[in-house]
């Protein structure tokens, strides 16, 4: 178990499995996983005023404006459970958010702590195939009807509620999300690569194999730093 505080970041296209991998690793390391998409969907499901605004962006598969995202993220980071570190899933997604992350780093990390960025890579073809069978629950659990189905059909294993397909997992919306992803990810990946904190992971293997690779790469970094 690492003693240094860590911020781990998961980047990847839609349905790359970054959320699933982040959850498994987070449990192992005993640090919370903060999913930006989930925080935003929570706002939508609770019909707040800001939630109604966010819903419009999510439906179209567009990124939510930075000021909204950053406020929601900061509110979540202020909770006590982030003291030992945390995993960010789906943030940053714009270069402006990368700069915001630098502020977060200043608040949360000292010079001996670590920031690592895992970039989970899958092809567009694979991402599209996965999205068709992806189902989620309001509680944040995610399923794949073939590879990771719930025990009872249509029902969440964790909370017993009905699982559903996200509106932005509509195949037409997914193509647009993938195009946007490729356009935006390049400068972000270049930035983290220049900082020497980028770790690329092949996301097309089985869930357990991807997790194994993540753990091995993380241990290598922890042992060498
Ligand atoms: P995800 O659950 O990560 O696939 O995100 C679902 C949706 O939430 C995205 O398609 C965006 O509309 C929105 N979203 C998630 N993360 C961000 C972010 N960092 N900045 C802006 N919008 C985001």
mmCIF file with all atom_site columns, C-alpha atoms and ligand atoms in Angstrom, residues 10 12-15 18-19 35-41 54 56-66 68-70 73 89-94 97 134 136 166 168-169 173 177 184, ligand 1:
data_model
loop_
_atom_site.group_PDB
_atom_site.id
_atom_site.type_symbol
_atom_site.label_atom_id
_atom_site.label_alt_id
_atom_site.label_comp_id
_atom_site.label_asym_id
_atom_site.label_entity_id
_atom_site.label_seq_id
_atom_site.pdbx_PDB_ins_code
_atom_site.Cartn_x
_atom_site.Cartn_y
_atom_site.Cartn_z
_atom_site.occupancy
_atom_site.B_iso_or_equiv
_atom_site.pdbx_formal_charge
_atom_site.auth_seq_id
_atom_site.auth_comp_id
_atom_site.auth_asym_id
_atom_site.auth_atom_id
_atom_site.pdbx_PDB_model_num
ATOM   1  C CA  . UNK A 1 10  ? -7.835  8.228  -16.072 1.00 0.00 ? 10  UNK A CA  1
ATOM   2  C CA  . UNK A 1 12  ? -9.709  7.485  -22.499 1.00 0.00 ? 12  UNK A CA  1
ATOM   3  C CA  . UNK A 1 13  ? -12.438 7.518  -25.132 1.00 0.00 ? 13  UNK A CA  1
ATOM   4  C CA  . UNK A 1 14  ? -16.058 6.671  -24.289 1.00 0.00 ? 14  UNK A CA  1
ATOM   5  C CA  . UNK A 1 15  ? -16.385 3.028  -23.190 1.00 0.00 ? 15  UNK A CA  1
ATOM   6  C CA  . UNK A 1 18  ? -11.608 3.771  -17.580 1.00 0.00 ? 18  UNK A CA  1
ATOM   7  C CA  . UNK A 1 19  ? -14.470 3.994  -15.061 1.00 0.00 ? 19  UNK A CA  1
ATOM   8  C CA  . UNK A 1 35  ? -16.095 10.442 -11.947 1.00 0.00 ? 35  UNK A CA  1
ATOM   9  C CA  . UNK A 1 36  ? -16.839 13.768 -13.570 1.00 0.00 ? 36  UNK A CA  1
ATOM   10 C CA  . UNK A 1 37  ? -19.555 12.236 -15.749 1.00 0.00 ? 37  UNK A CA  1
ATOM   11 C CA  . UNK A 1 38  ? -21.195 10.696 -12.695 1.00 0.00 ? 38  UNK A CA  1
ATOM   12 C CA  . UNK A 1 39  ? -21.106 13.948 -10.733 1.00 0.00 ? 39  UNK A CA  1
ATOM   13 C CA  . UNK A 1 40  ? -22.780 15.668 -13.674 1.00 0.00 ? 40  UNK A CA  1
ATOM   14 C CA  . UNK A 1 41  ? -25.402 12.921 -14.103 1.00 0.00 ? 41  UNK A CA  1
ATOM   15 C CA  . UNK A 1 54  ? -26.163 20.214 -17.744 1.00 0.00 ? 54  UNK A CA  1
ATOM   16 C CA  . UNK A 1 56  ? -28.813 19.750 -22.456 1.00 0.00 ? 56  UNK A CA  1
ATOM   17 C CA  . UNK A 1 57  ? -25.079 19.189 -22.961 1.00 0.00 ? 57  UNK A CA  1
ATOM   18 C CA  . UNK A 1 58  ? -25.165 15.532 -21.932 1.00 0.00 ? 58  UNK A CA  1
ATOM   19 C CA  . UNK A 1 59  ? -28.038 14.728 -24.300 1.00 0.00 ? 59  UNK A CA  1
ATOM   20 C CA  . UNK A 1 60  ? -26.054 16.112 -27.222 1.00 0.00 ? 60  UNK A CA  1
ATOM   21 C CA  . UNK A 1 61  ? -22.836 14.429 -26.103 1.00 0.00 ? 61  UNK A CA  1
ATOM   22 C CA  . UNK A 1 62  ? -21.139 17.803 -25.711 1.00 0.00 ? 62  UNK A CA  1
ATOM   23 C CA  . UNK A 1 63  ? -18.763 18.883 -22.992 1.00 0.00 ? 63  UNK A CA  1
ATOM   24 C CA  . UNK A 1 64  ? -20.313 20.848 -20.143 1.00 0.00 ? 64  UNK A CA  1
ATOM   25 C CA  . UNK A 1 65  ? -18.860 24.400 -19.736 1.00 0.00 ? 65  UNK A CA  1
ATOM   26 C CA  . UNK A 1 66  ? -15.665 24.548 -17.689 1.00 0.00 ? 66  UNK A CA  1
ATOM   27 C CA  . UNK A 1 68  ? -19.826 24.456 -14.120 1.00 0.00 ? 68  UNK A CA  1
ATOM   28 C CA  . UNK A 1 69  ? -17.540 21.416 -14.184 1.00 0.00 ? 69  UNK A CA  1
ATOM   29 C CA  . UNK A 1 70  ? -14.865 23.061 -12.070 1.00 0.00 ? 70  UNK A CA  1
ATOM   30 C CA  . UNK A 1 73  ? -15.463 19.140 -8.943  1.00 0.00 ? 73  UNK A CA  1
ATOM   31 C CA  . UNK A 1 89  ? -12.144 9.728  -14.094 1.00 0.00 ? 89  UNK A CA  1
ATOM   32 C CA  . UNK A 1 90  ? -12.998 12.015 -17.017 1.00 0.00 ? 90  UNK A CA  1
ATOM   33 C CA  . UNK A 1 91  ? -11.156 15.121 -15.904 1.00 0.00 ? 91  UNK A CA  1
ATOM   34 C CA  . UNK A 1 92  ? -9.410  16.987 -17.488 1.00 0.00 ? 92  UNK A CA  1
ATOM   35 C CA  . UNK A 1 93  ? -11.078 16.882 -20.899 1.00 0.00 ? 93  UNK A CA  1
ATOM   36 C CA  . UNK A 1 94  ? -10.089 20.310 -22.192 1.00 0.00 ? 94  UNK A CA  1
ATOM   37 C CA  . UNK A 1 97  ? -9.140  22.009 -17.390 1.00 0.00 ? 97  UNK A CA  1
ATOM   38 C CA  . UNK A 1 134 ? -23.335 -0.549 -21.871 1.00 0.00 ? 134 UNK A CA  1
ATOM   39 C CA  . UNK A 1 136 ? -25.591 2.116  -16.007 1.00 0.00 ? 136 UNK A CA  1
ATOM   40 C CA  . UNK A 1 166 ? -27.317 6.565  -21.063 1.00 0.00 ? 166 UNK A CA  1
ATOM   41 C CA  . UNK A 1 168 ? -25.347 9.913  -24.759 1.00 0.00 ? 168 UNK A CA  1
ATOM   42 C CA  . UNK A 1 169 ? -24.677 6.235  -25.497 1.00 0.00 ? 169 UNK A CA  1
ATOM   43 C CA  . UNK A 1 173 ? -24.171 10.601 -30.333 1.00 0.00 ? 173 UNK A CA  1
ATOM   44 C CA  . UNK A 1 177 ? -18.279 12.050 -28.858 1.00 0.00 ? 177 UNK A CA  1
ATOM   45 C CA  . UNK A 1 184 ? -9.332  17.342 -27.669 1.00 0.00 ? 184 UNK A CA  1
HETATM 46 P P1  . LIG B 2 .   ? -18.443 10.109 -18.998 1.00 0.00 ? 1   LIG B P1  1
HETATM 47 O O1  . LIG B 2 .   ? -19.323 9.484  -17.962 1.00 0.00 ? 1   LIG B O1  1
HETATM 48 O O2  . LIG B 2 .   ? -17.042 10.304 -18.526 1.00 0.00 ? 1   LIG B O2  1
HETATM 49 O O3  . LIG B 2 .   ? -18.510 9.391  -20.320 1.00 0.00 ? 1   LIG B O3  1
HETATM 50 O O4  . LIG B 2 .   ? -19.018 11.600 -19.279 1.00 0.00 ? 1   LIG B O4  1
HETATM 51 C C1  . LIG B 2 .   ? -20.347 11.785 -19.731 1.00 0.00 ? 1   LIG B C1  1
HETATM 52 C C2  . LIG B 2 .   ? -20.561 13.186 -20.217 1.00 0.00 ? 1   LIG B C2  1
HETATM 53 O O5  . LIG B 2 .   ? -20.389 14.127 -19.139 1.00 0.00 ? 1   LIG B O5  1
HETATM 54 C C3  . LIG B 2 .   ? -19.606 13.688 -21.299 1.00 0.00 ? 1   LIG B C3  1
HETATM 55 O O6  . LIG B 2 .   ? -19.991 13.264 -22.591 1.00 0.00 ? 1   LIG B O6  1
HETATM 56 C C4  . LIG B 2 .   ? -19.722 15.199 -21.130 1.00 0.00 ? 1   LIG B C4  1
HETATM 57 O O7  . LIG B 2 .   ? -20.934 15.674 -21.681 1.00 0.00 ? 1   LIG B O7  1
HETATM 58 C C5  . LIG B 2 .   ? -19.813 15.340 -19.611 1.00 0.00 ? 1   LIG B C5  1
HETATM 59 N N1  . LIG B 2 .   ? -18.476 15.488 -18.993 1.00 0.00 ? 1   LIG B N1  1
HETATM 60 C C6  . LIG B 2 .   ? -17.799 14.543 -18.308 1.00 0.00 ? 1   LIG B C6  1
HETATM 61 N N2  . LIG B 2 .   ? -16.604 14.992 -17.903 1.00 0.00 ? 1   LIG B N2  1
HETATM 62 C C7  . LIG B 2 .   ? -16.508 16.260 -18.353 1.00 0.00 ? 1   LIG B C7  1
HETATM 63 C C8  . LIG B 2 .   ? -15.507 17.267 -18.290 1.00 0.00 ? 1   LIG B C8  1
HETATM 64 N N3  . LIG B 2 .   ? -14.321 17.065 -17.676 1.00 0.00 ? 1   LIG B N3  1
HETATM 65 N N4  . LIG B 2 .   ? -15.751 18.475 -18.879 1.00 0.00 ? 1   LIG B N4  1
HETATM 66 C C9  . LIG B 2 .   ? -16.933 18.712 -19.499 1.00 0.00 ? 1   LIG B C9  1
HETATM 67 N N5  . LIG B 2 .   ? -17.918 17.803 -19.610 1.00 0.00 ? 1   LIG B N5  1
HETATM 68 C C10 . LIG B 2 .   ? -17.724 16.581 -19.061 1.00 0.00 ? 1   LIG B C10 1
#
